[in-house]
Short mmCIF file of C-alpha atoms in Angstrom, two decimals:
data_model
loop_
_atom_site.label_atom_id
_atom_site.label_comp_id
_atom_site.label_asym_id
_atom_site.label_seq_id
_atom_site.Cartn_x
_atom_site.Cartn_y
_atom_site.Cartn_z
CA UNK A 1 -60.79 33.06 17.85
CA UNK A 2 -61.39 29.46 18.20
CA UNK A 3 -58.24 26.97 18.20
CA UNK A 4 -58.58 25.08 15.54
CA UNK A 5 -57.29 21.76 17.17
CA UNK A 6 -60.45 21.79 18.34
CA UNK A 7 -62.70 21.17 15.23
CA UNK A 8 -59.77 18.95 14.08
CA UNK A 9 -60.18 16.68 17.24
CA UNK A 10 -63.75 16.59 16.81
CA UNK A 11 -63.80 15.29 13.88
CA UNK A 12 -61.48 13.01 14.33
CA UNK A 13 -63.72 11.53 16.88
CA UNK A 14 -66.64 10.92 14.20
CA UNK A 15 -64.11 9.08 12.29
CA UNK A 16 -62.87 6.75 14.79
CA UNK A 17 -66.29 6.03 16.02
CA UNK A 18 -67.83 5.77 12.54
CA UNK A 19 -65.21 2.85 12.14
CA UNK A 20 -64.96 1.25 15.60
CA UNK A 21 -68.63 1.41 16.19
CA UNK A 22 -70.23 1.32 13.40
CA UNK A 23 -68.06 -0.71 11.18
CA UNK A 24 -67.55 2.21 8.73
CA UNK A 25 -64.34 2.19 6.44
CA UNK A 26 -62.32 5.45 7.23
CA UNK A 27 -62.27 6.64 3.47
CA UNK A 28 -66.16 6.84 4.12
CA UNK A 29 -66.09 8.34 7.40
CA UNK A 30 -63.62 11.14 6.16
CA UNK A 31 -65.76 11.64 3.05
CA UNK A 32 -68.04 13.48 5.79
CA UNK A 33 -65.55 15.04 8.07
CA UNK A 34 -65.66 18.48 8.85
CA UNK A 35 -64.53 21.38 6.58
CA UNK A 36 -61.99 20.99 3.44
CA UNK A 37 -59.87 23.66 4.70
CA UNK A 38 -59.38 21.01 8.31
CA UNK A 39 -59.52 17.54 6.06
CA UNK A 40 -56.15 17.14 5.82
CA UNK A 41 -55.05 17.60 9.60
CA UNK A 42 -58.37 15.62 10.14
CA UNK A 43 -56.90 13.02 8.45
CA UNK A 44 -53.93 12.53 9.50
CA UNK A 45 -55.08 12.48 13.41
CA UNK A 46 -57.99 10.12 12.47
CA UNK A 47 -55.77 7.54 10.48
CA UNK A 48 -53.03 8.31 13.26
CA UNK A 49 -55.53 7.37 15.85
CA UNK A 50 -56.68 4.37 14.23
CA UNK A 51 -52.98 2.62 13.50
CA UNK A 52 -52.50 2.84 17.03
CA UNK A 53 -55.69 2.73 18.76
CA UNK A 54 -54.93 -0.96 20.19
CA UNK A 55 -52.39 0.51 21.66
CA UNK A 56 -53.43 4.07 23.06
CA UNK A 57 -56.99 2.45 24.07
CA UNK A 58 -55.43 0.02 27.19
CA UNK A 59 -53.54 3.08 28.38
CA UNK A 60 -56.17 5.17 28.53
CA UNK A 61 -58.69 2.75 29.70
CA UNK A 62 -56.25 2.14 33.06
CA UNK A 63 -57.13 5.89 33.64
CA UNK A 64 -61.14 5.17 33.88
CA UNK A 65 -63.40 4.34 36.57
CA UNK A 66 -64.94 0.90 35.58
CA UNK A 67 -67.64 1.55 37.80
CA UNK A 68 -67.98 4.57 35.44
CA UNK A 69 -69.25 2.05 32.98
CA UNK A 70 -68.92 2.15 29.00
CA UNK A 71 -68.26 5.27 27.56
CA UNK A 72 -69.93 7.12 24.71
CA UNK A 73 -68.34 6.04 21.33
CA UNK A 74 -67.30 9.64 20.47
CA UNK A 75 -65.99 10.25 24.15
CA UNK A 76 -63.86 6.96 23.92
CA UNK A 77 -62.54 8.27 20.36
CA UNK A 78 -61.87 11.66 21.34
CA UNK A 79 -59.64 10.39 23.98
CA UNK A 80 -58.25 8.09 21.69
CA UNK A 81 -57.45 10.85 19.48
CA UNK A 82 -55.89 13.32 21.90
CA UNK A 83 -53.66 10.77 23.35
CA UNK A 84 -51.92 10.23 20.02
CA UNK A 85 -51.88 13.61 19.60
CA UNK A 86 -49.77 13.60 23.07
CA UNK A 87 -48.09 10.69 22.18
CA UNK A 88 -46.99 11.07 18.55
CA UNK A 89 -47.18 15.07 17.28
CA UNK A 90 -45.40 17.72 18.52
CA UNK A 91 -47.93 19.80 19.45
CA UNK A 92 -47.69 21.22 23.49
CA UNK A 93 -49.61 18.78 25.53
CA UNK A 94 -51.96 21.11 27.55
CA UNK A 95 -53.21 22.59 24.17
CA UNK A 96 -54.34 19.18 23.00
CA UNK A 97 -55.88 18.83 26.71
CA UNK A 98 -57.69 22.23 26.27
CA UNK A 99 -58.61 21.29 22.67
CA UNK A 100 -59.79 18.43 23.61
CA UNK A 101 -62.08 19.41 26.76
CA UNK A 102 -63.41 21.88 23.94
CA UNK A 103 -64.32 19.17 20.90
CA UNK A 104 -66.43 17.15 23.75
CA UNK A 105 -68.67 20.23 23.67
CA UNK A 106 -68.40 20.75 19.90
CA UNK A 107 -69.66 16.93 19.68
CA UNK A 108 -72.42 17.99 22.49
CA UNK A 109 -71.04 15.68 25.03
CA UNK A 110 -71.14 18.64 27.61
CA UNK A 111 -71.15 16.37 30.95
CA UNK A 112 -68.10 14.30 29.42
CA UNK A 113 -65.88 17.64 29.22
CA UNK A 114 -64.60 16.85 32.76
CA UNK A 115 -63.64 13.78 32.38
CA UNK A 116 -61.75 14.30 29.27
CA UNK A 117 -59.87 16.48 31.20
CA UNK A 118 -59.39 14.60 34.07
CA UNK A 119 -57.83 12.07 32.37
CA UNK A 120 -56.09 13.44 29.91
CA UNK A 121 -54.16 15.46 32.20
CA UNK A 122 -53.54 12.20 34.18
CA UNK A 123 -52.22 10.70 30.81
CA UNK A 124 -49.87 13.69 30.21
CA UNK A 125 -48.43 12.55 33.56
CA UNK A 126 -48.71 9.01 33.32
CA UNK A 127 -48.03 7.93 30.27
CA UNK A 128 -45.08 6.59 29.98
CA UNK A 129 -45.90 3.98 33.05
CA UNK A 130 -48.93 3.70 31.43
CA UNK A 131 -47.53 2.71 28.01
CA UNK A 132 -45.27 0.14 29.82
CA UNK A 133 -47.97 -1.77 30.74
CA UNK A 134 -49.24 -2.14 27.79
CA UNK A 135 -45.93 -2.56 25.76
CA UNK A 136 -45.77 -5.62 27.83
CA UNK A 137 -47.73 -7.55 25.73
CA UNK A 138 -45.86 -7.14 21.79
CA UNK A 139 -49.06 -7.77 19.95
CA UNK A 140 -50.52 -4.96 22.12
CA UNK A 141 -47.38 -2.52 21.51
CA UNK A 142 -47.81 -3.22 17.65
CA UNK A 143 -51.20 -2.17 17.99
CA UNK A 144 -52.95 -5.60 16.29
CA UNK A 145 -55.32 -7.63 16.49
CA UNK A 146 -54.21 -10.85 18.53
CA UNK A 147 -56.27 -13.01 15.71
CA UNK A 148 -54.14 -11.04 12.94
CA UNK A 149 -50.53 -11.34 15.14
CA UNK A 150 -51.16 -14.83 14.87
CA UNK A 151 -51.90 -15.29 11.74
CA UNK A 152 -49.10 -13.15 10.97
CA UNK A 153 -46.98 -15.70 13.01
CA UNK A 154 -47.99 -18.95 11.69
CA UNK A 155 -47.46 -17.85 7.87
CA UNK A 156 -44.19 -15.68 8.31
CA UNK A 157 -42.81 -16.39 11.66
CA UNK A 158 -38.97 -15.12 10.78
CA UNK A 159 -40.84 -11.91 9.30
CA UNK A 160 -43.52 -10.90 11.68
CA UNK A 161 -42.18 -8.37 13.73
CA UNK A 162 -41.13 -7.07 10.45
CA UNK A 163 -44.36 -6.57 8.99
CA UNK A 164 -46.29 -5.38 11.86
CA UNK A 165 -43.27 -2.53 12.48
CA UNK A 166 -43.65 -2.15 8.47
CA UNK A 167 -47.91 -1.78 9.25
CA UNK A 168 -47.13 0.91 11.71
CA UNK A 169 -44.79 2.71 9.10
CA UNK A 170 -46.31 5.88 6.98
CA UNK A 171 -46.16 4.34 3.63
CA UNK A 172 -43.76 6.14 0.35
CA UNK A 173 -46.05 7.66 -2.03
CA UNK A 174 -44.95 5.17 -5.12
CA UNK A 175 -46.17 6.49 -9.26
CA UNK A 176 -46.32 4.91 -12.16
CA UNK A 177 -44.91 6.41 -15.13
CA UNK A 178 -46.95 6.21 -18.80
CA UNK A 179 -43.85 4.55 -20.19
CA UNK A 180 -45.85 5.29 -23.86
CA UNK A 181 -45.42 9.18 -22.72
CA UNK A 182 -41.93 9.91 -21.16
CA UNK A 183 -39.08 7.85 -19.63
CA UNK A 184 -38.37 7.58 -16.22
CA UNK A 185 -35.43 9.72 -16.27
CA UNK A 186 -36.92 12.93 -18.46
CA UNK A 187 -39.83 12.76 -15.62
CA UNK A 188 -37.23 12.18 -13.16
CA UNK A 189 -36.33 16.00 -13.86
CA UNK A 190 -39.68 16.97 -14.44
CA UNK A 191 -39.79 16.35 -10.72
CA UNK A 192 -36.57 17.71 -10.01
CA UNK A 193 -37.81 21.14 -11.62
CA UNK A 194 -40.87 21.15 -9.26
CA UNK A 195 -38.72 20.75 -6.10
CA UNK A 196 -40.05 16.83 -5.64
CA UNK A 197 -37.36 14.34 -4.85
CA UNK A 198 -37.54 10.73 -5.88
CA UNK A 199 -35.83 7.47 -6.10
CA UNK A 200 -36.80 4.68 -9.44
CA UNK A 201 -36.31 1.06 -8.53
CA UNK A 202 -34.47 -0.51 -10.41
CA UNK A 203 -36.05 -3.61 -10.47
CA UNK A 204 -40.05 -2.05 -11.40
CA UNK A 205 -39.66 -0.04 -15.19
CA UNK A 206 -42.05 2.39 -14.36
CA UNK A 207 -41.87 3.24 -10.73
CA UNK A 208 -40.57 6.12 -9.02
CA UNK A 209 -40.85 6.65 -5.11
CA UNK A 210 -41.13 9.97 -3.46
CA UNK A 211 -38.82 11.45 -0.99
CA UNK A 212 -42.02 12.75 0.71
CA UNK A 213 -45.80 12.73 -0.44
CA UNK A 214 -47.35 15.40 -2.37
CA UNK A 215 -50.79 16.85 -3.59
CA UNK A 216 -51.45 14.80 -6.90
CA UNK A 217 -52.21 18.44 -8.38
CA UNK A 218 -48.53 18.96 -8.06
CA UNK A 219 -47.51 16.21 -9.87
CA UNK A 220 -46.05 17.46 -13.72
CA UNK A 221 -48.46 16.49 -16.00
CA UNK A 222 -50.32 14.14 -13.85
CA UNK A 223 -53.89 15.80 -15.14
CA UNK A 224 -52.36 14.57 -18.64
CA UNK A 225 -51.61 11.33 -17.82
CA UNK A 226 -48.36 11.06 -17.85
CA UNK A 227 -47.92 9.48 -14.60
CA UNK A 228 -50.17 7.54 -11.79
CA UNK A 229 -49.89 7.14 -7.89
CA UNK A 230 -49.51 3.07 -7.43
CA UNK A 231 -47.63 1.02 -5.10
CA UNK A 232 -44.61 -0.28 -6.92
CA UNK A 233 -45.46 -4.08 -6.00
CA UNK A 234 -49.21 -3.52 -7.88
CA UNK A 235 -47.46 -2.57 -10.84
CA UNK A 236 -46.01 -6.00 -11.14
CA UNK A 237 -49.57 -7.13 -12.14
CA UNK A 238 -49.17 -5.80 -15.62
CA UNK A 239 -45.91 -6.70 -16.22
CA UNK A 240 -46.75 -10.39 -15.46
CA UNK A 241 -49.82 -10.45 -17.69
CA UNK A 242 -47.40 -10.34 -20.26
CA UNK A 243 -50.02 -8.66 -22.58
CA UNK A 244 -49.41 -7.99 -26.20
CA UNK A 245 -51.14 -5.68 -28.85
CA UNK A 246 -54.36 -7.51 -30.45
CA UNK A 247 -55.16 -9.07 -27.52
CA UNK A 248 -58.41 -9.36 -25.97
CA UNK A 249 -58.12 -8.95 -22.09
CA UNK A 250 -59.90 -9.38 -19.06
CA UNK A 251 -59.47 -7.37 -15.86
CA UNK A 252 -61.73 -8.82 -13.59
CA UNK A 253 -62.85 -6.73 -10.37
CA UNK A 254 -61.49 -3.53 -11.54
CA UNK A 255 -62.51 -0.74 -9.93
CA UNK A 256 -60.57 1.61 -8.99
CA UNK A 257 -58.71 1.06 -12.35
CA UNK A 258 -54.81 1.77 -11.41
CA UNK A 259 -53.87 -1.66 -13.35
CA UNK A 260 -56.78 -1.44 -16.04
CA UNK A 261 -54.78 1.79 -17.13
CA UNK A 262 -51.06 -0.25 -16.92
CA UNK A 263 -52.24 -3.20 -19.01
CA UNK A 264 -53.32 -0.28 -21.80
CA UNK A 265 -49.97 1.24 -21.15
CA UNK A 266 -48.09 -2.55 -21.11
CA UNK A 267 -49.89 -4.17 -24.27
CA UNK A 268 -47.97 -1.53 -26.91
CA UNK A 269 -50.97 -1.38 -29.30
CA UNK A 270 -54.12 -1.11 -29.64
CA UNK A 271 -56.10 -4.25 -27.82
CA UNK A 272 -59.35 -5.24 -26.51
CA UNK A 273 -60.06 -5.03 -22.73
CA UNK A 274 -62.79 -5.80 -20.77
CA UNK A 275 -62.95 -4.36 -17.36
CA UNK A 276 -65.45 -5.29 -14.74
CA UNK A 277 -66.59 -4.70 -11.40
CA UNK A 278 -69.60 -6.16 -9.19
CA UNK A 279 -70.61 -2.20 -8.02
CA UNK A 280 -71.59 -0.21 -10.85
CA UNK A 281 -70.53 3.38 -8.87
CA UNK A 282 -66.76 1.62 -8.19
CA UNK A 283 -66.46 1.68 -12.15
CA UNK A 284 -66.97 5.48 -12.36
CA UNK A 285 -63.41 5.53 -10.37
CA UNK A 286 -61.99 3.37 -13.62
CA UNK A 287 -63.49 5.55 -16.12
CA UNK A 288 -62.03 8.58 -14.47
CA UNK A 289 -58.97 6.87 -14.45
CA UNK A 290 -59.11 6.25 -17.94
CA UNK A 291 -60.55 9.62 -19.12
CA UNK A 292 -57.67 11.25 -17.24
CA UNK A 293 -54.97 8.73 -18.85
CA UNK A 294 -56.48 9.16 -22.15
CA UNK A 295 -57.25 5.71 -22.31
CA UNK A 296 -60.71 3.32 -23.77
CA UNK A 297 -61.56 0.14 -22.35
CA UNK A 298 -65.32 -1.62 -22.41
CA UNK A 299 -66.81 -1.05 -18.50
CA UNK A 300 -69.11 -4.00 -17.67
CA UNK A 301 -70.96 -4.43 -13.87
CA UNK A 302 -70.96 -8.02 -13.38
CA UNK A 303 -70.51 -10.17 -10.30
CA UNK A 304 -67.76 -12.38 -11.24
CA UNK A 305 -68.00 -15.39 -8.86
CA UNK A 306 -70.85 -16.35 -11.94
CA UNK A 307 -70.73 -13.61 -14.40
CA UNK A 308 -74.32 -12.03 -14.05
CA UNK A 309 -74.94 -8.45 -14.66
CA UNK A 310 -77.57 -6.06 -12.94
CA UNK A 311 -80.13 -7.69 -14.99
CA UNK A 312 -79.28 -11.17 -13.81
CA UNK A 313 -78.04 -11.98 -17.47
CA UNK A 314 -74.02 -12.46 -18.68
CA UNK A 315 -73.76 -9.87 -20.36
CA UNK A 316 -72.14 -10.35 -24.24
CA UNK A 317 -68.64 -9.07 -23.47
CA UNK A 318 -68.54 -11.93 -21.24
CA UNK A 319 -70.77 -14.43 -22.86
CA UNK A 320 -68.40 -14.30 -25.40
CA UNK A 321 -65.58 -15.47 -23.90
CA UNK A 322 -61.85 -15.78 -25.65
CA UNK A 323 -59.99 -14.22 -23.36
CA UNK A 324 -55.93 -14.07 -24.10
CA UNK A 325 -55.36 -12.32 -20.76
CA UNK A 326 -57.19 -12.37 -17.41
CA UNK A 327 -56.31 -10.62 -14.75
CA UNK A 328 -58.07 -11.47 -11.38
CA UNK A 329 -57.51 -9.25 -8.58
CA UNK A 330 -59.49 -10.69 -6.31
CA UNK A 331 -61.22 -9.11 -3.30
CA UNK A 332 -58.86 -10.51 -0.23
CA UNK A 333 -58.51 -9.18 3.47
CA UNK A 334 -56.24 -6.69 2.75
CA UNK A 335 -53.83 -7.28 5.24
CA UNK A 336 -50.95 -6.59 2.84
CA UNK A 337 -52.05 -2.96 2.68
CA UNK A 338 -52.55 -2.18 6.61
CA UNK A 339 -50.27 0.68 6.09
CA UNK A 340 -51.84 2.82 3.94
CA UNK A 341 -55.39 1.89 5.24
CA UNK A 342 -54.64 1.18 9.15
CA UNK A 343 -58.80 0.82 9.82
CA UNK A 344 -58.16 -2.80 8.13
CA UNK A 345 -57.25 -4.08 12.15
CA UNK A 346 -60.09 -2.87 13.21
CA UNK A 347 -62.97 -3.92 10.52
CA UNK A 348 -61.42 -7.18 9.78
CA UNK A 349 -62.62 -10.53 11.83
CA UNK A 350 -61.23 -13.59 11.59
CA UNK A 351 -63.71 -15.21 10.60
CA UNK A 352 -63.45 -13.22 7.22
CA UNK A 353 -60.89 -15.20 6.06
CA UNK A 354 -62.83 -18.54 4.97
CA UNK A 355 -65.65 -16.28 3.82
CA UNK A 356 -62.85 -14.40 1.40
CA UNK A 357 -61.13 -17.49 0.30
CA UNK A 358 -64.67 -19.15 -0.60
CA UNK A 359 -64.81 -16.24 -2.90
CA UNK A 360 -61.92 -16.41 -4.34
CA UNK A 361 -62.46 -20.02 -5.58
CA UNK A 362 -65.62 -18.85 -7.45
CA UNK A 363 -64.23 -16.45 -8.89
CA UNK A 364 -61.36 -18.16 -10.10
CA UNK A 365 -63.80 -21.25 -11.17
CA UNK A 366 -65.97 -18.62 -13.35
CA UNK A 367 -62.68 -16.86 -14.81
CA UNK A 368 -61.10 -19.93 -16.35
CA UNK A 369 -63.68 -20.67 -18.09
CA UNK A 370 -63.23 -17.38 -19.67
CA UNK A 371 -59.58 -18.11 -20.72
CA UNK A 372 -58.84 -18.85 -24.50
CA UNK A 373 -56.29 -21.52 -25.05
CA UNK A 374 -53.27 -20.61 -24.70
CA UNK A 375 -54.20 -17.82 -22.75
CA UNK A 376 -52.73 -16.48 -19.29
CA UNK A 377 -54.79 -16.02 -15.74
CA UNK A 378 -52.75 -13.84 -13.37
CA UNK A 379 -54.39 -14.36 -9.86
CA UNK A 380 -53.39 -11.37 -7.46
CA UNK A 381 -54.10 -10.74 -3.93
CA UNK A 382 -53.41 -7.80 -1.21
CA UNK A 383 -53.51 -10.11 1.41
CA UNK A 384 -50.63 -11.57 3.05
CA UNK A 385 -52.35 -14.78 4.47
CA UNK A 386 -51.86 -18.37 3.02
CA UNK A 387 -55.29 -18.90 3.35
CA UNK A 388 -56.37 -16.82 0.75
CA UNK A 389 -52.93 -17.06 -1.80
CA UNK A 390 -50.93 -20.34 -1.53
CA UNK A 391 -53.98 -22.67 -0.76
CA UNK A 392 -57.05 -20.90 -2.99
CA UNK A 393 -54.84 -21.79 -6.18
CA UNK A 394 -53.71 -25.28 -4.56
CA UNK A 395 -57.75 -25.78 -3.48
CA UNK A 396 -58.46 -24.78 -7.06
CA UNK A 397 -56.08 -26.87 -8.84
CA UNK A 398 -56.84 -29.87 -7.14
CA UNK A 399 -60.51 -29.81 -8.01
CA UNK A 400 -60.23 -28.04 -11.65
CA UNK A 401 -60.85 -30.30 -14.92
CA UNK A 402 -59.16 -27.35 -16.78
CA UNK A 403 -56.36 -28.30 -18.64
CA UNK A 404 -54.34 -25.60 -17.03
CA UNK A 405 -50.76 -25.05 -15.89
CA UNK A 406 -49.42 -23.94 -12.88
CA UNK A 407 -46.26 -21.16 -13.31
CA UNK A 408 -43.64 -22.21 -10.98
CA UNK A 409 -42.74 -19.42 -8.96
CA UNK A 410 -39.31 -19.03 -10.35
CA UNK A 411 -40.61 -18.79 -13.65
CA UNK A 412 -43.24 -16.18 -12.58
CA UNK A 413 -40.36 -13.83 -11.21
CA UNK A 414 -38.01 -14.25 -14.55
CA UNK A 415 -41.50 -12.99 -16.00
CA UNK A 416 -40.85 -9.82 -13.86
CA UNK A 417 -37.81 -9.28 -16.20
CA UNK A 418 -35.78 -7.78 -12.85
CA UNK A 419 -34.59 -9.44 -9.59
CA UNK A 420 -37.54 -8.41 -6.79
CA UNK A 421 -35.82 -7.61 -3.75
CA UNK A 422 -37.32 -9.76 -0.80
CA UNK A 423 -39.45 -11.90 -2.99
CA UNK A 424 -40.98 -14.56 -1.52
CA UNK A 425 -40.90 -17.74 -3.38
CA UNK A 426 -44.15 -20.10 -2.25
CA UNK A 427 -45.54 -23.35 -3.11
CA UNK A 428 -48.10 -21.84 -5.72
CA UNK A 429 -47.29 -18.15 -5.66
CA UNK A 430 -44.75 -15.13 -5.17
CA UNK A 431 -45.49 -12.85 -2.20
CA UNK A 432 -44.10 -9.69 -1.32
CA UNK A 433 -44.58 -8.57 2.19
CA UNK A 434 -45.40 -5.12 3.60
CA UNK A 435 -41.55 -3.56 4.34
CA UNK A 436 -39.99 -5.83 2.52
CA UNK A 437 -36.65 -4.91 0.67
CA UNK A 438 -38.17 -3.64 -2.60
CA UNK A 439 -40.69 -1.75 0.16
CA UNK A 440 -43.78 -2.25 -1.52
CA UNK A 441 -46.72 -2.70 0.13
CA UNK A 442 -48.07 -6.90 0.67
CA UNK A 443 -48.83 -8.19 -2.43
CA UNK A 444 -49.68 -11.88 -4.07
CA UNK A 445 -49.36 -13.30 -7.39
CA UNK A 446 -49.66 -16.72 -9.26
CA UNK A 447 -50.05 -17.68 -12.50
CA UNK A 448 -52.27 -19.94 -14.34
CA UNK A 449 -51.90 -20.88 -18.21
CA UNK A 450 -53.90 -23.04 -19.97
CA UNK A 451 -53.28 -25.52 -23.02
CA UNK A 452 -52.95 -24.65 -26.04
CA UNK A 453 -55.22 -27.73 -26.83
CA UNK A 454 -57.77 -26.30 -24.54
CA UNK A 455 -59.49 -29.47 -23.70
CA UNK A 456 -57.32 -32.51 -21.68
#
């Protein structure tokens, strides 16, 4: 019988290569990775492999003959892979070696089998000497990109360590609670009764951390509605919306609809929301999300930098404007969210930055002129870099003939109704940071109002 590490390595390899080489996100590459029955453990060495792959790939690469010259992209993986496996599982070392030597055949690199051995048996010996040399260098031992360590630096330079230690962590599965449903506490012992422990914040109404992850399926009543997986710090995006019933509301890049569904739950009545996304497929994940909450919102495909639909035309739920509530969760970098989706080191460039925060100002410029007076624009990021938070809404500001108000960030957090553990107060913004104290994953907000008067 076959040892399964085997297939599990191998397709691990096609993951890490799919997103090294071929600039693949992981979700993607794990869409197509080997059986169900294996996509778990495949998983979990893939994603393993990837959070620390600027780490494990110096080691390994002190064990190869440069002469050799570069290796296959699946070959480099697999090693990759097996030396986290020997680094960071328990598993017996020679049966990842032997597993190993076995997936380079099951990926049909037959003449690479050797050395896979060769020098994984070498890092079996070695490692720790190996590791040392590389642990040398801290941006190297936190396994990031030097661009994002300094980045990192430069905006939080009494936190960095911090959150790169916090981007190596396994993130707590956080869920939202349909407040309109149950109460924390009588779904608190719904839990209890299905042997899953959990903790409720008290500072986020609806949140409630798990001890340790689960299958969704065995979540009470989660095919019901009654609850949602969300990162406690993204559920502070409906709370500052500060939406009412009768309302008509604007959630602006959607998709995949975890926050469409909390402003439904938030507004206490019935309202009138709008949700849109650029990619027409990404708003099937909202209205799943919404069938499964047992909620209705309008779905709209529009590219909101400008508004345009498929057809090239604003379409009429956005033509029409009035908007009492707009929330604008921009596309960003991501680097708030490293934890959960560790390929974000490796697909992200620094030159992405400027591209993202060019974005961001056009979509902001479009969505304001959306807003009713008197109405509220909640601008949110998952990026923890000034360059696309702090100084998109000061870029904006300067150069808007809106007559618009800027929330001062101590207003925006008594908004929150709760004290936010490790709440960053900035010049435009709030920003919570990946490991912070309320350990939520990175998160930005600011808030825009404009006049009642609507015009200066």
């Amino acid at each position: 019988m076959s040892d399964p590490r085997t297939a599990v390595l191998a397709s691990a390899a096609r993951v890490i290569a799919a997103v090294v080489d071929n600039g693949a996100s992981a979700d993607a590459a794990l869409e197509q990775a080997g059986a169900a029955s294996e996509r778990a453990a495949v998983r979990a060495v893939a994603l393993g492999s990837i959070r620390w792959y600027l780490r494990l790939l110096p080691a390994v690469q002190q064990l190869l003959d440069r002469k050799a010259g570069r290796l296959e992209p699946e070959v480099s993986a697999l090693l990759v892979a097996a030396a986290h496996q020997i680094e960071y599982s328990r598993n017996p070392a020679q049966l990842t070696v032997n597993a190993a030597v076995n997936a380079a055949r099951t990926l049909g690199r037959m003449r690479a089998a050797g050395l896979v051995n060769a020098v994984l048996r070498r890092f079996v010996r070695e490692r720790a000497a190996l590791l040392a040399v590389v642990d040398a260098d801290p941006v190297a031992a936190a396994a990031h990109p030097r661009w994002l360590a300094a980045a990192i630096g430069r905006a939080w330079p009494q936190q960095a360590a911090a959150v790169m230690a916090a981007n190596n962590q396994h993130p707590p599965m956080a869920l939202r609670v349909d407040l309109t449903r149950t109460d924390r506490t009588a779904y608190l012992a719904l839990l209890e009764q299905a042997g899953i422990a959990a903790i409720a914040p008290a500072w986020a109404p609806a949140a409630l951390e798990l001890t340790a992850p689960v299958a969704v399926g065995s979540l009470p009543r989660f095919e019901e509605g009654w609850v949602s997986v969300q990162d406690s710090g993204a559920q502070l995006a409906a709370l500052l919306l500060g939406v009412q019933p009768g309302m008509r509301i604007l959630d602006a890049c959607a998709a995949p609809g975890g926050k469409t569904v909390h402003i439904l739950e938030r507004a206490g009545g019935a309202c009138d929301l709008v949700a849109t996304d650029v990619d027409a497929k990404r708003l099937t994940r909202v209205r799943d999300n919404l069938d499964r909450c047992r909620r209705n919102a309008q779905l709209v495909v529009a590219d909101m930098s400008n508004g345009h639909g498929a057809d090239g035309a604003v379409p009429a739920a956005l033509a029409r404007g009035g908007f009492d509530r707009i929330l604008l969760d921009a596309p960003c970098s991501a680097t708030g969210v490293i934890r959960r989706h560790p390929d974000i080191r490796l697909l992200r460039r620094e030159s992405d930055i400027a591209a993202f925060a060019l974005t961001q100002l056009a979509l902001l410029e479009y969505a304001v002129t959306l807003l009713s007076p008197g109405g509220r624009l909640l601008y949110a990021t998952c990026s923890i870099l000034p360059a696309e938070n702090d100084a998109v809404i000061e870029r904006f500001m300067a150069g808007t003939t809106a007559p618009l108000r800027r929330m001062a960030p101590e207003e925006l957090l008594a908004v929150a109704g709760a004290p936010i553990p490790g709440a960053e107060l900035c010049s435009q913004g709030v920003q919570l940071l990946p490991g912070c104290a309320a350990a939520t994953d990175g998160f930005y907000y600011a808030c825009l109002e404009k006049d009642t008067s609507g015009s200066h």
